[in-house]
Short mmCIF file of C-alpha atoms and ligand atoms in Angstrom, two decimals:
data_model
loop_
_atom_site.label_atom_id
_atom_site.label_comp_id
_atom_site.label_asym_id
_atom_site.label_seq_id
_atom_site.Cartn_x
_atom_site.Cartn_y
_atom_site.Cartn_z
CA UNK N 21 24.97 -9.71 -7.06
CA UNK N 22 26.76 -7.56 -4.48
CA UNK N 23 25.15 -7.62 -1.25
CA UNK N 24 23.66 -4.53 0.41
CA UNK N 25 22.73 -3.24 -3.03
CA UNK N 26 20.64 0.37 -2.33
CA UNK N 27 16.97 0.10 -3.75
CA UNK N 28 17.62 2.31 -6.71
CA UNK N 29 19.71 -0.04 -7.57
CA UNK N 30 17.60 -3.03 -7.20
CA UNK N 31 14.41 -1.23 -8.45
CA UNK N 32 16.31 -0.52 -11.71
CA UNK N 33 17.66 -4.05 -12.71
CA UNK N 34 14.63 -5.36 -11.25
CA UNK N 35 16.68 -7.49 -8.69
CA UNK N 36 18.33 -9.41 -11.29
CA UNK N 37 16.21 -10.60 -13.31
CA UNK N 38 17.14 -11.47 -17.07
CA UNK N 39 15.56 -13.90 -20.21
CA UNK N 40 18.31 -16.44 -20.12
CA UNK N 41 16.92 -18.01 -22.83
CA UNK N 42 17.02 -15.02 -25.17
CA UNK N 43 19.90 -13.53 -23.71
CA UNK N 44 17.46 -10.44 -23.45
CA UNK N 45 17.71 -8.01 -20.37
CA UNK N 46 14.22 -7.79 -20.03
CA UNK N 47 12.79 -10.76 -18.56
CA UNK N 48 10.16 -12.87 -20.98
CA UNK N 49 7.01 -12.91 -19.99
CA UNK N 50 5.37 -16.54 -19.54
CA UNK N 51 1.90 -16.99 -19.19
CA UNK N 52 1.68 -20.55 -19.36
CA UNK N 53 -0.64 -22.01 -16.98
CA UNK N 54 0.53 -25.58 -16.60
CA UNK N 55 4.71 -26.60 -17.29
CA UNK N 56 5.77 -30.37 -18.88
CA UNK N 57 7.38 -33.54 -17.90
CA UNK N 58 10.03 -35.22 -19.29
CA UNK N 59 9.62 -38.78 -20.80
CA UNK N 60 10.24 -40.18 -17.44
CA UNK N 61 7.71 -38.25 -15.75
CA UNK N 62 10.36 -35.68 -14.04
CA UNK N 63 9.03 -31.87 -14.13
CA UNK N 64 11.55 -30.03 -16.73
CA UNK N 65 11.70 -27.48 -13.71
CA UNK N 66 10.70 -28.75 -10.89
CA UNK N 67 9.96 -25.04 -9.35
CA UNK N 68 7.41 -24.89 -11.51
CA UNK N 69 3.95 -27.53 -11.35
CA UNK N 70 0.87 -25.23 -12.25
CA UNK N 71 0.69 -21.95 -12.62
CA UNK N 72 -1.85 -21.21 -8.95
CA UNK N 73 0.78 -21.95 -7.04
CA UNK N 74 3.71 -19.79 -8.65
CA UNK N 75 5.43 -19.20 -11.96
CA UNK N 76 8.65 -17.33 -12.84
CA UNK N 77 7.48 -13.64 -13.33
CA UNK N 78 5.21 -13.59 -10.24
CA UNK N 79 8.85 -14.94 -8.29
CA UNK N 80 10.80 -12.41 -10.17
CA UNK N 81 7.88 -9.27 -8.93
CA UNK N 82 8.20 -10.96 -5.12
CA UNK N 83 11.96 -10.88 -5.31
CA UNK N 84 12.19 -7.48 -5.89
CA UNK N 85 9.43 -6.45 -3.71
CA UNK N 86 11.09 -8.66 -1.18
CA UNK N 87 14.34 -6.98 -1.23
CA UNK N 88 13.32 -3.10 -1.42
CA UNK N 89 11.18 -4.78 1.77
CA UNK N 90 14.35 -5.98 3.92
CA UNK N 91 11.64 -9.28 3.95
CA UNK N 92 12.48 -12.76 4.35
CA UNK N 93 9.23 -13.54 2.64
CA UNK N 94 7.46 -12.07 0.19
CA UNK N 95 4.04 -13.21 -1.74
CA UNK N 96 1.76 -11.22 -4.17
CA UNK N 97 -1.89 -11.22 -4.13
CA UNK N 98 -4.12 -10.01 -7.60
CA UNK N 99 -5.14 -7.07 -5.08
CA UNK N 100 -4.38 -5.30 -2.02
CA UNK N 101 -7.81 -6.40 -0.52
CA UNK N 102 -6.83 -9.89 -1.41
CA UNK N 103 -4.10 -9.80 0.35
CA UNK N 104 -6.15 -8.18 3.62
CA UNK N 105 -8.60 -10.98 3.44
CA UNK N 106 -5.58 -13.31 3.11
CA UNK N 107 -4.44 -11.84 6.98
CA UNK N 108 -7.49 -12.39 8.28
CA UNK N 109 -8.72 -15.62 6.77
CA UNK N 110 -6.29 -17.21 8.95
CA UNK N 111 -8.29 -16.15 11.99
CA UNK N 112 -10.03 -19.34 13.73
CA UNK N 113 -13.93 -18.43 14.75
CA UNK N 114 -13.93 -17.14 18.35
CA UNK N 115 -10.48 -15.07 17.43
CA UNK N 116 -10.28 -11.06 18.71
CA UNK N 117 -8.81 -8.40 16.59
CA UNK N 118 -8.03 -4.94 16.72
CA UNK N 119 -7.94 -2.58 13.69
CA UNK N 120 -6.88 1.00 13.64
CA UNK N 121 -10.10 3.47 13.03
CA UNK N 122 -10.50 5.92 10.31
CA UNK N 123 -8.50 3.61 8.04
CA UNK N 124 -8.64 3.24 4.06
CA UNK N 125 -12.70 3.28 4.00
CA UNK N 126 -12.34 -0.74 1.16
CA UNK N 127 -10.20 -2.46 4.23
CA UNK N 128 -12.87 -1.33 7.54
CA UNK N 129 -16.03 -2.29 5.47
CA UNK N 130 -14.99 -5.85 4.19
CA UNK N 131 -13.20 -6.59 7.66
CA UNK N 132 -16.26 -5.65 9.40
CA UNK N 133 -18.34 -8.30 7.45
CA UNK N 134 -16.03 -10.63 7.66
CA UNK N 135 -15.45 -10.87 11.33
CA UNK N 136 -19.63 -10.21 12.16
CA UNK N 137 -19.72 -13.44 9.63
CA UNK N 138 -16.61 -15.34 11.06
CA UNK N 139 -17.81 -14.79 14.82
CA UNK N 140 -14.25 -12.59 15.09
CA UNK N 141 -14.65 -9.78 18.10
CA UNK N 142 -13.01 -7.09 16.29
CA UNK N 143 -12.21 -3.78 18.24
CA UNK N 144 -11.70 -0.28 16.07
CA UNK N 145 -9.62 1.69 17.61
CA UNK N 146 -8.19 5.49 17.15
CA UNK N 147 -4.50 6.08 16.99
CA UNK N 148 -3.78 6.85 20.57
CA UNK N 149 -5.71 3.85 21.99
CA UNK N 150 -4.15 1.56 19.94
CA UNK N 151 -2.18 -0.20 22.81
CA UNK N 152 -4.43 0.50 25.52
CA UNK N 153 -6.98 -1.91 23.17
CA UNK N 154 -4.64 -4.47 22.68
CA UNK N 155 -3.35 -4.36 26.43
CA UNK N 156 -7.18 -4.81 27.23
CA UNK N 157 -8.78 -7.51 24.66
CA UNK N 158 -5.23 -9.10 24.10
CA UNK N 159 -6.23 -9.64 20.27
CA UNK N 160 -4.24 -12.66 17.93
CA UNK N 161 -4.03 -9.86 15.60
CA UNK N 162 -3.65 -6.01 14.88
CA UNK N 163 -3.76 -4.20 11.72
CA UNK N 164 -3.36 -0.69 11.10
CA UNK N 165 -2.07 1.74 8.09
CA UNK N 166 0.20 4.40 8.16
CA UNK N 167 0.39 7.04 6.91
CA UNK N 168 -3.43 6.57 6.77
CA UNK N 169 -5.95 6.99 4.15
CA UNK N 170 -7.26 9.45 4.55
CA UNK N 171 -6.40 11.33 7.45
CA UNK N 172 -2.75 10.43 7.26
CA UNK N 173 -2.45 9.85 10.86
CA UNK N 174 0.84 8.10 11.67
CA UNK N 175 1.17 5.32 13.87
CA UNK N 176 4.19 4.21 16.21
CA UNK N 177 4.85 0.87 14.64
CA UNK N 178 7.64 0.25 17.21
CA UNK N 179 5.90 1.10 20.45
CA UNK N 180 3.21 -0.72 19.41
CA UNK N 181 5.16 -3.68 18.63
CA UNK N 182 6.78 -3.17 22.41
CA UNK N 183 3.64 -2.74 23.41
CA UNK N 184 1.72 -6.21 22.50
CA UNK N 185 2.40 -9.91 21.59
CA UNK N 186 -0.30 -10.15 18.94
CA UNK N 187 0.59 -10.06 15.01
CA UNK N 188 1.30 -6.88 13.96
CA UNK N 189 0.20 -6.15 10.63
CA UNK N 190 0.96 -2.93 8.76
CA UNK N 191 -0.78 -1.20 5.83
CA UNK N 192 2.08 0.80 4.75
CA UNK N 193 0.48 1.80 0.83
CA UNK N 194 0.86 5.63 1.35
CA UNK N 195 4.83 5.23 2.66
CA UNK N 196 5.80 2.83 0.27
CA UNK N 197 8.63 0.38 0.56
CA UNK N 198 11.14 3.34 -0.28
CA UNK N 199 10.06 5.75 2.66
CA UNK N 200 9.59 3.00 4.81
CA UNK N 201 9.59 -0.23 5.88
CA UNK N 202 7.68 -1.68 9.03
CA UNK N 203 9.17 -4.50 9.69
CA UNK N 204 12.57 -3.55 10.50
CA UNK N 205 10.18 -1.16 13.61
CA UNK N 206 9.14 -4.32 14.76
CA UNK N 207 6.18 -5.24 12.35
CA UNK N 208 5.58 -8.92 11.97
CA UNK N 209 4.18 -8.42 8.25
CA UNK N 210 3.85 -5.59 6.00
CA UNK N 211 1.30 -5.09 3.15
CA UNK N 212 0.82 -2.95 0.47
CA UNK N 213 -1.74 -2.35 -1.99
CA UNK N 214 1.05 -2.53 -5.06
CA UNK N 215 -1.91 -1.12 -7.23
CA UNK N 216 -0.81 2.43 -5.79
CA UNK N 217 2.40 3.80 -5.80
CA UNK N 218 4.46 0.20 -6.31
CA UNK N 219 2.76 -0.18 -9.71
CA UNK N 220 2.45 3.32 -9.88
CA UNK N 221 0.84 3.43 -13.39
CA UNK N 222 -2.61 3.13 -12.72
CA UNK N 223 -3.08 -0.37 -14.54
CA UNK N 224 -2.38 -2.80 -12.26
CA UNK N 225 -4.57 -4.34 -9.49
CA UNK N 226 -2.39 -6.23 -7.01
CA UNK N 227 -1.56 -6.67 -3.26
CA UNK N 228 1.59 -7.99 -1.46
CA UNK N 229 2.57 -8.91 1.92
CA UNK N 230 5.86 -9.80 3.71
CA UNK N 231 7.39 -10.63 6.73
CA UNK N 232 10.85 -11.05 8.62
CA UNK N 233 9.65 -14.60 10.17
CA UNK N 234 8.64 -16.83 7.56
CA UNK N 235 8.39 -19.68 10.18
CA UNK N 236 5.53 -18.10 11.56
CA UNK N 237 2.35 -20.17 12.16
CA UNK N 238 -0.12 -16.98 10.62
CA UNK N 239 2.55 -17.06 7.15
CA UNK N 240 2.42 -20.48 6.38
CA UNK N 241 -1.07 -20.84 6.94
CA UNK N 242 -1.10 -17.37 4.81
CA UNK N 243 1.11 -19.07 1.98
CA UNK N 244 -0.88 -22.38 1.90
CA UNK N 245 -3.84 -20.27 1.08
CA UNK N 246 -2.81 -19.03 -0.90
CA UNK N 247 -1.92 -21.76 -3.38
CA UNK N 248 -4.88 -23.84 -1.98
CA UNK N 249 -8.04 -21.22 -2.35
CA UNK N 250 -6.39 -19.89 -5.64
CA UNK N 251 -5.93 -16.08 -5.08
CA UNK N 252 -3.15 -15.36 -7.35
CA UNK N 253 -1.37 -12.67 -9.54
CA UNK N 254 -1.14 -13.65 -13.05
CA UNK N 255 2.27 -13.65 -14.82
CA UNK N 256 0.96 -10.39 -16.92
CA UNK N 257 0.28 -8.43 -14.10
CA UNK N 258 3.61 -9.48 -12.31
CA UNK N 259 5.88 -8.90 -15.38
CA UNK N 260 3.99 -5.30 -15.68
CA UNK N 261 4.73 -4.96 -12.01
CA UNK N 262 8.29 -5.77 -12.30
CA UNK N 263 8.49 -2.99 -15.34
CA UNK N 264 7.12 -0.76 -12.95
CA UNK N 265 9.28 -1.33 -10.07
CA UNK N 266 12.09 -0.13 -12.08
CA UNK N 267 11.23 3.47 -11.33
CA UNK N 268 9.68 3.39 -8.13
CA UNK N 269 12.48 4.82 -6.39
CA UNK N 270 12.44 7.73 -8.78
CA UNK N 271 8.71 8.30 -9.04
CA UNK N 272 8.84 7.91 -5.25
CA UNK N 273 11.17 10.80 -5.18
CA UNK N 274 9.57 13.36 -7.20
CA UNK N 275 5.95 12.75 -5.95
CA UNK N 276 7.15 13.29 -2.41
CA UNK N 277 9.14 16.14 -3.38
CA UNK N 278 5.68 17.31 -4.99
CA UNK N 279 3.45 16.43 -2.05
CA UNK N 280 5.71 18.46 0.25
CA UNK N 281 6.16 21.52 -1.90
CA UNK N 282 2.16 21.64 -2.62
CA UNK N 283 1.61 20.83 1.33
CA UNK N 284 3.51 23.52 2.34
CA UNK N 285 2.13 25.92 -0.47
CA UNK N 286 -1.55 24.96 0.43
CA UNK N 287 -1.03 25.00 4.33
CA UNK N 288 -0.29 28.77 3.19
CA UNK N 289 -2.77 29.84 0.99
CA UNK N 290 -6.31 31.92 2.35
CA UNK N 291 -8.58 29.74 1.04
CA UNK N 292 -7.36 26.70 2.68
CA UNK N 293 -8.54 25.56 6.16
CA UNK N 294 -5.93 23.14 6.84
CA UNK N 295 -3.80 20.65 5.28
CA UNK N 296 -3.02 16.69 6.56
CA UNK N 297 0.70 15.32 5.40
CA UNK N 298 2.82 14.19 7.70
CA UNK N 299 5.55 16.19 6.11
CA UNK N 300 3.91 19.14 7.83
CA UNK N 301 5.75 20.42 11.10
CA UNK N 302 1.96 21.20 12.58
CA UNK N 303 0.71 17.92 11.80
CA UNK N 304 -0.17 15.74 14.97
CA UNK N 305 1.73 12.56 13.46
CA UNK N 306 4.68 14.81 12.34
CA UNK N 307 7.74 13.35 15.12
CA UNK N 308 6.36 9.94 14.67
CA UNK N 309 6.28 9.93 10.76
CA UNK N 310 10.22 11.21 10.85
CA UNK N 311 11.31 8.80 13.67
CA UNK N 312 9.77 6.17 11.17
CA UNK N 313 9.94 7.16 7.61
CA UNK N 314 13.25 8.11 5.32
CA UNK N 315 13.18 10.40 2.15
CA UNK N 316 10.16 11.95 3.09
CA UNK N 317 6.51 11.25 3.49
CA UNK N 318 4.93 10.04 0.12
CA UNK N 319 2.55 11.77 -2.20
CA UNK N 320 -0.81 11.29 -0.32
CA UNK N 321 -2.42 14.42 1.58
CA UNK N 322 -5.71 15.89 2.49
CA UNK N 323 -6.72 19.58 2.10
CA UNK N 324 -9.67 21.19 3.94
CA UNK N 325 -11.01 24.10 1.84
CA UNK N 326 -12.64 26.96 3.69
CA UNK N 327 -16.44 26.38 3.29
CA UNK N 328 -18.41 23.56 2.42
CA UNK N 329 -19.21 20.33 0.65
CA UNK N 330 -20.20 22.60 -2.48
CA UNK N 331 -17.18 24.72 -1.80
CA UNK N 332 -15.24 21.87 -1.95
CA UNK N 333 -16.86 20.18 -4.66
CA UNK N 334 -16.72 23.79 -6.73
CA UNK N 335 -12.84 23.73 -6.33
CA UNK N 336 -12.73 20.10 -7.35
CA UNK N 337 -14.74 20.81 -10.30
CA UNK N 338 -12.10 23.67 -11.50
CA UNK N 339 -8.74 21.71 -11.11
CA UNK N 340 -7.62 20.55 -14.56
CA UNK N 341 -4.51 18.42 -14.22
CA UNK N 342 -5.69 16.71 -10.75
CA UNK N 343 -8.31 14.19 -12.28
CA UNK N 344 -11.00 13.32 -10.47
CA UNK N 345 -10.65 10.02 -9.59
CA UNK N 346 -10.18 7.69 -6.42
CA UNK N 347 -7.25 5.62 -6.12
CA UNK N 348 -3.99 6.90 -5.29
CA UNK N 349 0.28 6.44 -6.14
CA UNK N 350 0.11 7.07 -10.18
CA UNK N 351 2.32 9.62 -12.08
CA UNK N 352 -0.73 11.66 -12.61
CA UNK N 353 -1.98 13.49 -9.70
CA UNK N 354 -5.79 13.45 -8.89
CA UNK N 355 -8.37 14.26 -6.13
CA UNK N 356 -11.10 12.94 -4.29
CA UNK N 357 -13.81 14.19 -2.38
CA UNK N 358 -14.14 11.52 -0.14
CA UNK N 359 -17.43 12.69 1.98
CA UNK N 360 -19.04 11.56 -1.35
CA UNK N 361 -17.93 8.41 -1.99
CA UNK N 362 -18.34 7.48 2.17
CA UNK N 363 -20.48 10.15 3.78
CA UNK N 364 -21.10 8.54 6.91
CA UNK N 365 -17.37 7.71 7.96
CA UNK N 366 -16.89 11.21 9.60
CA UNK N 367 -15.10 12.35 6.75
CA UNK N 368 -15.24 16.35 7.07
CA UNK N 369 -17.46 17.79 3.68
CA UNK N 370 -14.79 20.08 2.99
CA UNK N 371 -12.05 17.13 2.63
CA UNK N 372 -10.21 16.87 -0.87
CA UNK N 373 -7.68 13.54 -0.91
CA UNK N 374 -4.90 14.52 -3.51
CA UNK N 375 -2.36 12.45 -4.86
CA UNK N 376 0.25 13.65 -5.80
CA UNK N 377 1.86 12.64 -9.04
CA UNK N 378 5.67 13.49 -10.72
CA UNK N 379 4.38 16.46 -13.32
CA UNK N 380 6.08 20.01 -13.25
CA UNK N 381 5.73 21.26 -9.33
CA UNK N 382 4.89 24.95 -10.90
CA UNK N 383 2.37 23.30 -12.76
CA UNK N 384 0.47 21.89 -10.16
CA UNK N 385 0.30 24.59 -8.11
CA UNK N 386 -0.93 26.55 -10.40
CA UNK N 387 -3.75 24.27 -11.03
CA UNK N 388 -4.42 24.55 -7.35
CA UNK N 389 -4.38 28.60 -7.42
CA UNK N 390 -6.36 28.67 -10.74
CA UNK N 391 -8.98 26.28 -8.75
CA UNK N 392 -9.34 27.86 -4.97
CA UNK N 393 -8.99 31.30 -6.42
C1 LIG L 401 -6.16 0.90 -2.28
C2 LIG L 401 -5.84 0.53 -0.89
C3 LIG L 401 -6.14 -0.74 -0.41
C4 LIG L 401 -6.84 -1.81 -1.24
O1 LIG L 401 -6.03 -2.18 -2.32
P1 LIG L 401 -6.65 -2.70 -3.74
O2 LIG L 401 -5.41 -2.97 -4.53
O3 LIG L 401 -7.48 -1.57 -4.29
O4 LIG L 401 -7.45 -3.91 -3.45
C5 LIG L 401 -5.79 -1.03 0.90
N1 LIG L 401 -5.19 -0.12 1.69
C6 LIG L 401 -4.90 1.13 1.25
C7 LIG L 401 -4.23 2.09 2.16
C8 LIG L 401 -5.21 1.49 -0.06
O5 LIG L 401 -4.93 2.73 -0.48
#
């Protein structure tokens, strides 16, 4: 293939990938778990051993994911937790890390436990003080998200790079690899929770992470755990995956193009407190999310309702196409209020999460006025 091949482009032949045996254009899916030798004891292909450490259509999802990344790297995990507690496994007892507060609620709970368990000093830290903490506890490692989940704060992923030595490791779910992509700011490895928008039909579970330096002590300890403890995406889910990625550029498109429209018509509308997307002028992470991010600013926001938690659970009650359910990236929209699921994060009562799918933009706002009206 031609280089320097724009991600529609790989997104829609799925970087290549074809059933040579069939002549097909759809790769073949191959669950085997285990591959033959010849009579003389040579593997048939000697890429492929037993099916925990790799098989063709979990290469075939990392290739594309690796390219629409601008990666060197690129390995998939059978969730984006898994591949979280992949990071941080590699941390030796004793280690410091910093994570961004007010993060995706799944990530801050299990890294908690792990590093009270693991003897890790782990510092939470707010946006601003990001480099301040790292410039102060000199961590081995710091992970934040952006745009986060769900206050979709942005962060400065190259000033923070400038700013410290230690691993930077970006949650970049919301932005996707088409709005964005962290390691060309200066991230060291970027993850993604490829059940959201990547897979982007609700019927996946899988994570992925990849980085610029593959040489890296953190990614080969990351890849040899990978094989070694077992956590790995089976050949279904990465051939599903790879049918998925086909579109993402598309789907990526129109749910942005959504998300903005029903930010701005929100932001607008008298029974609406305030809205969160960074595709807002007002909103605080705003120059930072455009500095970073190309094509816009995904399909995740936040709306504050005037009122309270019942106002806000009355108006999440009404909506009809926005299903209530957590989760987030999908072609159908839905909502969350999140003060239920995680009422003692801080998360304001009157706080609906809505993601925002690729249905009609007239019809979804008129779901919205139908439901605050
Ligand atoms: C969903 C999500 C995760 C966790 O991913 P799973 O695939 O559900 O394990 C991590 N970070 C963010 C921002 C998410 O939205």
């Amino acid at each position: 293939m031609k280089h320097d091949l724009k991600p529609a482009t790989i997104a829609a032949h799925a970087a290549g990938a074809l059933d040579p045996q069939s002549g097909g254009v759809v790769p073949a899916l191959q669950p085997s778990t285990t591959f033959t030798r010849d009579e003389n004891y040579e593997l048939l292909r000697a890429d492929n051993i037993y099916a925990r450490d790799n098989s063709d259509n979990l290469r075939q999802a990392e290739k594309v994911l690796q390219q629409l990344e601008g990666a060197a790297d690129t390995l998939l995990f059978p969730s984006g937790m898994a591949a979280i507690a992949a990071v941080f496994r590699t941390l030796p007892n004793g280690a410091t890390a910093v994570i961004q507060s007010g993060i995706y609620w799944g990530t801050t709970a299990w890294i908690r436990d792990f590093c009270a368990r693991r003897d890790v000093t782990l510092i939470e830290a707010d946006v601003p003080d990001l480099a301040q903490a790292c410039a102060k506890h000199d961590p081995a490692l710091i992970f934040v998200e952006t745009p986060s989940n769900p206050w979709l704060k942005s962060v400065d992923i190259r000033a923070l790079s400038d700013a410290t030595k230690a691993t930077l490791v970006v949650d970049a779910t919301a932005a996707t690899p088409i709005l964005m992509q962290p390691l060309a700011h200066g991230a060291d490895i970027v993850m993604h929770s490829a059940t959201k928008a990547i897979n982007g039909h609700s019927d996946v579970l899988a994570g992925v992470l990849s980085t610029g330096r593959p040489d890296a002590q953190i990614w080969q300890d990351i890849r040899a755990d990978r094989k070694g403890a077992g956590a790995i995406l089976g050949p279904f889910e990465a051939w599903l995956l790879t049918r998925s990625m086909r579109t993402l550029p598309l789907r990526v498109e129109r749910m942005t193009q959504n998300a903005q429209s029903l930010a701005e018509h929100l932001f607008d509308h008298p029974q609406v407190a305030d809205v969160f997307y960074p595709g807002l002028p007002h909103h605080a992470g705003h120059e930072i999310a455009k500095r970073q991010m190309t094509g816009g600013f995904g399909g995740l926001l936040s709306v504050l309702v005037k009122g309270d938690k019942q106002d806000a659970l009355r108006v999440v009650g009404k909506l009809e196409l926005f299903l209530r359910a957590t989760s987030l990236g999908g072609v159908e929209s839905l909502v969350e209020h999140r003060h239920t699921i995680e009422p003692h994060t801080g998360i304001p009562e009157n706080l609906i999460r809505v993601s925002v799918g690729i249905e009609d933009i007239g019809d979804l706002i008129a779901d919205w006025n139908q439901a605050l009206g």
